[in-house]
Tab-separated table of C-alpha atoms in Angstrom:
chain	number	residue	atom	x	y	z
A	1	MET	CA	-22.099	33.520	-3.498
A	2	GLY	CA	-22.585	34.428	-6.696
A	3	ASP	CA	-21.304	37.864	-6.828
A	4	HIS	CA	-18.202	36.117	-5.393
A	5	PHE	CA	-17.152	34.163	-8.150
A	6	GLY	CA	-18.249	36.897	-10.659
A	7	ARG	CA	-15.873	39.159	-9.321
A	8	VAL	CA	-12.927	36.475	-8.414
A	9	ALA	CA	-13.275	34.750	-12.183
A	10	ALA	CA	-10.530	36.453	-14.154
A	11	VAL	CA	-7.965	35.685	-11.176
A	12	TYR	CA	-9.260	32.647	-9.849
A	13	GLU	CA	-6.964	29.794	-11.104
A	14	SER	CA	-4.112	32.247	-10.503
A	15	LEU	CA	-5.155	31.929	-6.555
A	16	ARG	CA	-6.170	28.411	-5.786
A	17	THR	CA	-4.192	24.952	-6.010
A	18	THR	CA	-4.889	22.677	-7.918
A	19	ASP	CA	-4.315	18.913	-6.873
A	20	GLU	CA	-3.741	16.173	-9.360
A	21	ALA	CA	-3.687	13.445	-7.199
A	22	PRO	CA	-7.647	12.886	-6.778
A	23	VAL	CA	-7.804	12.973	-10.408
A	24	ARG	CA	-5.364	10.435	-10.965
A	25	ALA	CA	-7.346	8.438	-8.114
A	26	ILE	CA	-10.336	8.706	-10.537
A	27	GLY	CA	-8.320	7.416	-13.498
A	28	GLN	CA	-8.041	4.136	-12.125
A	29	PHE	CA	-11.478	3.539	-12.090
A	30	LEU	CA	-12.336	4.525	-15.841
A	31	PRO	CA	-12.374	1.546	-18.395
A	32	ASP	CA	-10.251	1.910	-21.749
A	33	ARG	CA	-13.219	2.906	-23.916
A	34	PRO	CA	-14.717	6.242	-24.265
A	35	VAL	CA	-17.298	7.333	-21.842
A	36	THR	CA	-19.746	10.240	-21.040
A	37	GLY	CA	-18.864	12.399	-17.829
A	38	LEU	CA	-19.822	15.725	-16.423
A	39	ASP	CA	-17.893	17.767	-14.048
A	40	VAL	CA	-20.148	19.718	-11.735
A	41	GLY	CA	-19.413	22.987	-10.198
A	42	CYS	CA	-16.410	23.264	-12.565
A	43	GLY	CA	-15.684	27.079	-12.022
A	44	THR	CA	-13.018	27.853	-14.676
A	45	GLY	CA	-12.493	24.088	-15.736
A	46	ARG	CA	-9.105	23.639	-13.862
A	47	TYR	CA	-9.996	20.274	-12.566
A	48	SER	CA	-12.201	19.435	-15.862
A	49	ARG	CA	-9.077	19.685	-17.906
A	50	LEU	CA	-6.753	17.360	-16.004
A	51	LEU	CA	-10.198	14.973	-16.251
A	52	ARG	CA	-10.173	15.264	-19.934
A	53	GLU	CA	-6.689	14.390	-20.454
A	54	LEU	CA	-7.130	11.105	-18.491
A	55	LEU	CA	-10.485	9.863	-20.264
A	56	PRO	CA	-10.135	7.423	-23.030
A	57	ASP	CA	-9.978	8.547	-26.490
A	58	GLY	CA	-13.415	9.149	-28.027
A	59	SER	CA	-14.702	10.300	-24.734
A	60	LEU	CA	-16.655	13.252	-23.907
A	61	LEU	CA	-16.751	15.707	-20.836
A	62	ALA	CA	-18.894	18.799	-20.392
A	63	ALA	CA	-18.658	20.964	-17.338
A	64	SER	CA	-21.093	22.902	-15.425
A	65	ASP	CA	-21.609	25.906	-13.535
A	66	VAL	CA	-24.123	28.544	-12.717
A	67	SER	CA	-21.510	31.378	-13.328
A	68	ALA	CA	-21.060	32.713	-16.685
A	69	ALA	CA	-17.967	34.410	-15.708
A	70	MET	CA	-16.830	31.486	-14.847
A	71	LEU	CA	-17.531	29.448	-17.771
A	72	ALA	CA	-16.261	32.142	-19.793
A	73	GLN	CA	-12.860	31.961	-18.280
A	74	LEU	CA	-12.990	28.363	-19.177
A	75	LYS	CA	-13.625	29.085	-22.637
A	76	ALA	CA	-10.767	31.596	-22.546
A	77	GLY	CA	-8.236	28.734	-21.410
A	78	GLN	CA	-9.231	25.668	-23.745
A	79	HIS	CA	-6.208	24.476	-25.143
A	80	ALA	CA	-5.588	25.162	-28.787
A	81	ARG	CA	-5.130	21.287	-29.299
A	82	GLY	CA	-6.536	18.263	-27.905
A	83	PRO	CA	-9.810	17.465	-26.904
A	84	GLY	CA	-11.929	20.383	-25.224
A	85	VAL	CA	-14.420	20.250	-22.450
A	86	ALA	CA	-18.115	21.316	-23.533
A	87	PRO	CA	-19.526	24.179	-21.103
A	88	LEU	CA	-22.865	24.081	-19.683
A	89	ARG	CA	-24.655	26.632	-17.558
A	90	ALA	CA	-26.697	24.801	-15.357
A	91	ALA	CA	-27.470	24.660	-11.567
A	92	ALA	CA	-26.082	21.244	-9.941
A	93	GLU	CA	-29.553	20.567	-8.533
A	94	GLN	CA	-31.383	20.955	-11.972
A	95	LEU	CA	-28.942	19.005	-14.756
A	96	PRO	CA	-30.546	19.299	-17.992
A	97	LEU	CA	-29.390	16.498	-19.162
A	98	ARG	CA	-31.040	12.964	-20.272
A	99	ALA	CA	-32.080	10.263	-17.515
A	100	ALA	CA	-29.063	7.512	-17.469
A	101	SER	CA	-26.992	9.369	-19.931
A	102	LEU	CA	-23.564	9.681	-18.144
A	103	ASP	CA	-20.970	7.597	-17.155
A	104	LEU	CA	-19.226	9.394	-14.163
A	105	VAL	CA	-20.175	13.114	-12.485
A	106	THR	CA	-17.113	14.822	-10.827
A	107	ALA	CA	-17.520	17.630	-8.116
A	108	PHE	CA	-14.414	18.840	-7.030
A	109	ASN	CA	-14.447	21.376	-4.060
A	110	CYS	CA	-17.863	22.368	-4.657
A	111	VAL	CA	-20.290	20.320	-3.126
A	112	HIS	CA	-20.467	22.277	-0.010
A	113	HIS	CA	-22.357	25.305	-2.218
A	114	PHE	CA	-25.125	22.550	-3.019
A	115	ASP	CA	-28.323	21.692	-1.654
A	116	LEU	CA	-26.878	18.082	-1.305
A	117	ALA	CA	-30.106	15.930	-1.017
A	118	ARG	CA	-31.122	17.440	-4.449
A	119	PHE	CA	-27.938	17.464	-5.850
A	120	LEU	CA	-27.611	13.825	-5.260
A	121	ALA	CA	-31.099	12.993	-6.666
A	122	ALA	CA	-30.348	14.687	-9.615
A	123	VAL	CA	-27.059	12.669	-10.118
A	124	ALA	CA	-28.662	9.535	-9.498
A	125	ARG	CA	-31.015	10.558	-12.317
A	126	VAL	CA	-28.568	11.055	-15.090
A	127	LEU	CA	-25.898	8.642	-14.061
A	128	ARG	CA	-26.359	4.965	-15.843
A	129	PRO	CA	-26.744	1.883	-13.770
A	130	GLY	CA	-22.915	1.181	-13.204
A	131	GLY	CA	-21.588	4.712	-13.488
A	132	GLN	CA	-19.822	6.412	-10.520
A	133	LEU	CA	-20.122	9.747	-8.834
A	134	PHE	CA	-16.837	11.208	-7.306
A	135	ILE	CA	-16.918	14.126	-4.589
A	136	TYR	CA	-13.690	15.629	-3.644
A	137	THR	CA	-14.000	17.818	-0.783
A	138	ARG	CA	-13.076	19.134	2.622
A	139	THR	CA	-14.845	17.872	5.979
A	140	PRO	CA	-15.359	20.658	8.429
A	141	GLN	CA	-12.131	18.595	10.762
A	142	GLN	CA	-9.894	18.707	7.840
A	143	ASN	CA	-10.737	22.446	7.441
A	144	ALA	CA	-9.832	23.214	10.821
A	145	ARG	CA	-6.227	21.747	10.820
A	146	THR	CA	-5.700	23.673	7.504
A	147	ILE	CA	-3.075	26.529	7.852
A	148	TRP	CA	-6.057	29.015	7.814
A	149	GLY	CA	-8.060	26.959	10.193
A	150	ARG	CA	-4.878	27.094	12.646
A	151	TYR	CA	-4.256	30.868	12.246
A	152	PHE	CA	-6.658	32.723	10.531
A	153	PRO	CA	-9.203	34.214	12.903
A	154	GLY	CA	-12.693	33.329	13.073
A	155	PHE	CA	-11.884	30.974	9.464
A	156	THR	CA	-13.764	27.716	11.068
A	157	GLU	CA	-16.388	29.594	12.705
A	158	HIS	CA	-17.572	31.580	9.477
A	159	GLU	CA	-16.972	27.831	7.145
A	160	GLN	CA	-20.190	26.333	8.158
A	161	ARG	CA	-20.925	24.870	4.746
A	162	LEU	CA	-18.582	22.100	4.404
A	163	HIS	CA	-20.116	18.630	4.854
A	164	SER	CA	-18.978	15.737	7.671
A	165	GLN	CA	-17.781	12.307	6.150
A	166	ALA	CA	-20.553	10.706	8.155
A	167	ALA	CA	-23.262	13.291	6.587
A	168	LEU	CA	-22.002	12.723	3.080
A	169	LEU	CA	-22.323	9.097	3.382
A	170	ASP	CA	-25.351	9.160	5.210
A	171	ALA	CA	-26.912	11.615	2.470
A	172	ILE	CA	-26.030	9.103	-0.287
A	173	ARG	CA	-27.176	5.862	1.176
A	174	ARG	CA	-30.512	7.752	1.576
A	175	THR	CA	-30.525	8.637	-2.097
A	176	GLY	CA	-32.417	6.237	-4.104
A	177	GLY	CA	-30.018	4.969	-6.985
A	178	LEU	CA	-26.760	5.425	-5.582
A	179	THR	CA	-24.674	3.341	-3.021
A	180	VAL	CA	-21.256	3.926	-1.232
A	181	ALA	CA	-18.410	2.636	-3.133
A	182	ALA	CA	-14.957	3.855	-1.516
A	183	THR	CA	-13.671	6.897	0.438
A	184	HIS	CA	-10.389	7.917	0.714
A	185	THR	CA	-8.267	10.842	2.134
A	186	PHE	CA	-5.668	12.585	0.635
A	187	GLN	CA	-2.891	14.509	2.174
A	188	HIS	CA	-0.855	17.588	0.351
A	189	PRO	CA	2.220	18.879	1.445
A	190	ARG	CA	2.323	22.658	1.148
A	191	SER	CA	4.514	25.063	1.028
A	192	SER	CA	4.079	29.155	0.639
A	193	THR	CA	5.280	32.622	1.950
A	194	ALA	CA	3.618	34.921	4.112
A	195	GLU	CA	2.883	37.349	1.200
A	196	ARG	CA	1.610	34.540	-1.320
A	197	LEU	CA	-0.770	34.046	1.497
A	198	ARG	CA	-1.829	37.522	1.670
A	199	ALA	CA	-2.603	37.472	-1.589
A	200	GLN	CA	-4.775	34.701	-1.655
A	201	ALA	CA	-6.602	35.951	1.326
A	202	GLU	CA	-7.170	39.692	0.068
A	203	GLY	CA	-8.009	37.841	-3.226
A	204	ARG	CA	-10.563	35.846	-1.502
A	205	HIS	CA	-9.244	32.689	-2.973
A	206	TYR	CA	-11.660	30.901	-0.434
A	207	SER	CA	-15.142	32.100	-0.913
A	208	THR	CA	-15.100	31.602	3.082
A	209	PHE	CA	-13.408	35.218	3.042
A	210	SER	CA	-16.068	36.679	1.661
A	211	LEU	CA	-18.483	35.700	4.523
A	212	TYR	CA	-16.238	38.162	6.257
A	213	PRO	CA	-17.411	42.079	6.501
A	214	PRO	CA	-14.431	43.934	4.556
A	215	GLN	CA	-13.014	45.602	8.015
A	216	GLU	CA	-13.040	42.348	9.495
A	217	LEU	CA	-11.459	40.747	6.719
A	218	GLY	CA	-8.583	43.296	6.867
A	219	ALA	CA	-7.595	42.905	10.671
A	220	SER	CA	-8.067	39.149	10.155
A	221	ILE	CA	-5.555	39.197	7.729
A	222	ALA	CA	-2.931	41.425	9.701
A	223	THR	CA	-3.868	39.059	12.766
A	224	PHE	CA	-2.992	35.676	10.861
A	225	LEU	CA	0.299	37.207	9.458
A	226	ALA	CA	1.852	37.772	12.537
A	227	ARG	CA	0.715	34.302	13.885
A	228	LEU	CA	2.499	32.537	11.233
A	229	PRO	CA	5.622	30.953	12.422
A	230	GLY	CA	8.093	32.611	9.844
A	231	PRO	CA	7.943	34.313	6.383
A	232	GLU	CA	8.063	30.821	4.589
A	233	VAL	CA	5.707	28.125	5.993
A	234	SER	CA	4.938	24.125	5.035
A	235	TRP	CA	1.828	22.258	5.813
A	236	VAL	CA	-0.281	19.268	5.218
A	237	ASP	CA	-3.615	19.741	3.676
A	238	GLU	CA	-6.182	17.056	4.066
A	239	HIS	CA	-9.390	16.031	1.230
A	240	LEU	CA	-11.760	13.583	1.253
A	241	LEU	CA	-12.685	11.362	-2.019
A	242	VAL	CA	-15.866	9.971	-1.839
A	243	VAL	CA	-17.087	7.539	-4.735
A	244	ALA	CA	-20.564	6.247	-5.188
A	245	GLY	CA	-22.003	4.079	-7.787
A	246	ALA	CA	-25.448	3.894	-9.662
A	247	SER	CA	-27.106	1.299	-8.547
A	248	ARG	CA	-28.215	-1.663	-11.115
A	249	PRO	CA	-31.765	-2.760	-10.931
A	250	GLY	CA	-32.162	-4.867	-7.957
A	251	GLN	CA	-28.753	-3.665	-6.227
A	252	ALA	CA	-28.933	-2.409	-2.746
A	253	GLU	CA	-26.189	-1.655	-0.063
A	254	PRO	CA	-26.152	-4.315	2.510
A	255	ASP	CA	-27.557	-3.246	6.000
A	256	GLY	CA	-27.231	0.664	5.003
A	257	ARG	CA	-23.294	0.484	5.079
A	258	ALA	CA	-20.721	0.921	2.982
A	259	SER	CA	-19.581	-1.807	0.364
A	260	PRO	CA	-16.436	-4.018	1.177
A	261	ALA	CA	-14.824	-1.727	-1.019
A	262	SER	CA	-14.875	1.431	1.195
A	263	GLN	CA	-11.522	2.313	2.582
A	264	PRO	CA	-12.205	3.826	5.906
A	265	VAL	CA	-10.536	7.461	6.395
A	266	LYS	CA	-8.189	7.982	8.998
A	267	ASP	CA	-7.359	11.477	10.215
A	268	HIS	CA	-3.922	12.695	11.083
A	269	ALA	CA	-3.392	16.041	12.658
A	270	PRO	CA	-0.608	17.817	10.111
A	271	GLN	CA	2.194	19.255	11.454
A	272	ILE	CA	2.710	22.992	10.515
A	273	ARG	CA	6.283	24.384	10.377
A	274	ALA	CA	8.417	27.273	9.032
A	275	GLY	CA	10.165	25.701	5.726
A	276	ARG	CA	10.867	26.633	2.416
A	277	ALA	CA	8.356	27.605	-0.066
A	278	SER	CA	7.918	25.402	-3.098
A	279	GLN	CA	6.929	25.564	-6.846
A	280	ALA	CA	3.702	24.146	-8.265
A	281	PRO	CA	4.083	20.367	-8.707
A	282	LYS	CA	4.936	19.262	-12.206
A	283	ARG	CA	2.111	17.251	-13.968
A	284	HIS	CA	2.305	13.701	-14.077
A	285	PRO	CA	0.454	11.348	-16.575
A	286	GLY	CA	-2.372	9.504	-14.822
A	287	GLY	CA	-2.617	5.652	-14.819
A	288	ARG	CA	-5.643	3.592	-15.499
A	289	ALA	CA	-6.473	0.149	-14.152
A	290	GLN	CA	-9.087	-2.389	-15.351
A	291	ILE	CA	-11.654	-1.982	-12.928
A	292	THR	CA	-15.373	-2.315	-13.608
A	293	PRO	CA	-16.068	-1.280	-17.019
A	294	LEU	CA	-18.615	1.335	-17.640
A	295	CYS	CA	-20.984	1.602	-20.085
A	296	ALA	CA	-19.869	4.425	-22.277
A	297	GLN	CA	-22.811	5.279	-24.953
A	298	GLY	CA	-23.314	9.154	-25.885
A	299	ILE	CA	-25.919	11.135	-24.402
A	300	ALA	CA	-28.736	11.091	-26.935
A	301	GLY	CA	-32.366	11.796	-27.282
A	302	GLN	CA	-34.862	14.054	-28.978
A	303	ASP	CA	-35.194	17.230	-26.735
A	304	ARG	CA	-33.227	20.397	-26.873
A	305	GLN	CA	-29.926	19.992	-28.165
A	306	GLN	CA	-26.513	22.139	-27.137
A	307	SER	CA	-23.782	21.656	-29.573
A	308	ALA	CA	-20.127	21.925	-28.080
A	309	GLN	CA	-17.204	21.827	-30.694
A	310	ILE	CA	-14.128	20.207	-29.492
A	311	GLY	CA	-11.037	21.667	-30.806
A	312	GLY	CA	-7.721	19.997	-31.477
A	313	SER	CA	-6.094	18.850	-34.756
A	314	ARG	CA	-8.698	15.860	-34.814
A	315	ALA	CA	-11.482	18.101	-33.778
A	316	ARG	CA	-14.622	16.665	-34.172
A	317	SER	CA	-18.653	17.741	-33.197
A	318	CYS	CA	-20.402	16.571	-29.834
A	319	ARG	CA	-23.887	17.340	-29.375
A	320	LEU	CA	-25.148	17.410	-25.701
A	321	PHE	CA	-28.991	16.680	-25.581
A	322	VAL	CA	-30.683	18.300	-22.722
A	323	THR	CA	-34.142	18.130	-21.118
A	324	GLU	CA	-34.762	21.542	-19.846
A	325	ARG	CA	-33.626	25.330	-20.412
A	326	GLU	CA	-30.315	26.377	-19.030
A	327	PRO	CA	-31.364	26.969	-15.267
A	328	SER	CA	-30.321	30.487	-14.196
A	329	CYS	CA	-30.664	30.033	-10.639
A	330	PRO	CA	-27.477	31.481	-8.958
A	331	ALA	CA	-28.065	28.964	-5.873
A	332	SER	CA	-25.049	26.585	-6.870
A	333	PRO	CA	-22.049	28.611	-7.723
A	334	GLY	CA	-18.772	26.849	-8.821
A	335	THR	CA	-15.642	25.741	-7.099
C-alpha cells in the first residue's frame, strides 16, 4: 500500500469524501482546556485539520503517517492563518512519543492498514490515564452495503482487511491499559453522478482498488457503471466510531464487557436509489460538552526532540519530544 498512497497523494483529497459528523462527536468529549493529541494515519491531514479547529485554544495536535508524499500534501495544505498541525513521520505501531504524553489519539479510516494489536499497545503506552482513543472505521458488513459493495464486482471479496465491531472491541479489551467506553454508528447520505464515481474508481480513491489487477479493474468499472440505477444516484454510507479510554491505576473493565457508557450499534441496510447529485456539505462548527476533563500537559522529556512551527497570526513554537528515530517501516500507510 505504500506505493499506492505515494501515487495518489496529489489528488487524494479531490477524490475522497470527508465526514464532519464524527469529528463533531469527538468534540463532545473534549474539555475546555488545552489538550495534546495525535491523529494517526493522517494521510493528507483532511481529518487532522477539522479536528484541530475543534480543540481548545492552546492545544497541540500532531499528525502521523508513514507516507512522505501524504505528509508533504499536509504541509502544503496548512492554512496561512490559525493553529496548524505538526506533521510526524511514524508507523502506527511504533509511535515515537514519550509514555503517558497524550490526551487523545484519533484514527480515521485507517485502522485496517495497521497491525491492530501492536497499534493498540502503542496507543495504550502514549495515552495518559483518562486519555481517549477514537477509531472511526467501516466494518465488513457496512462495506458490503455501500454503493461499491452492492454494485462494484468483487469489491467485498478483494477487501478483507476491515475489522468487525466485535473484533475491534475484543482487541481493545485484550489490550492492557485500555477499556471500551462507547460505540456509535453514523449514517451519511451521499449523492453523486456516474462520472464522478468513475473518476473515483479510476483514481483508486479507495486503496481497495489497488488490489485489482489493471485489466480486472477496467472491466469491473465498466460493469459497475452498467449496474448503476441511473446517471445520478443517492445512497447511505455507514461508519462505526469506537471510543476507548486509558485506564487509571486500579481501573478495570467489569467482566470484560463494554462499560455502561457503551451504545449498541444497530445496523440498518440503507436504500440506494436514483436521485440528484448534491454538493459537498458546508462546514459547521462543532460543539463541546463538559464531559470528564482530560489531563492536558504538554509532551515533555529529555530525549530527541522534533520541533513544529505552528502558523497563524498568533504563531508560537511547539516541540514534540520523541523517544526514538522516525521509523521508515512502510507497513502502516495513511488513510
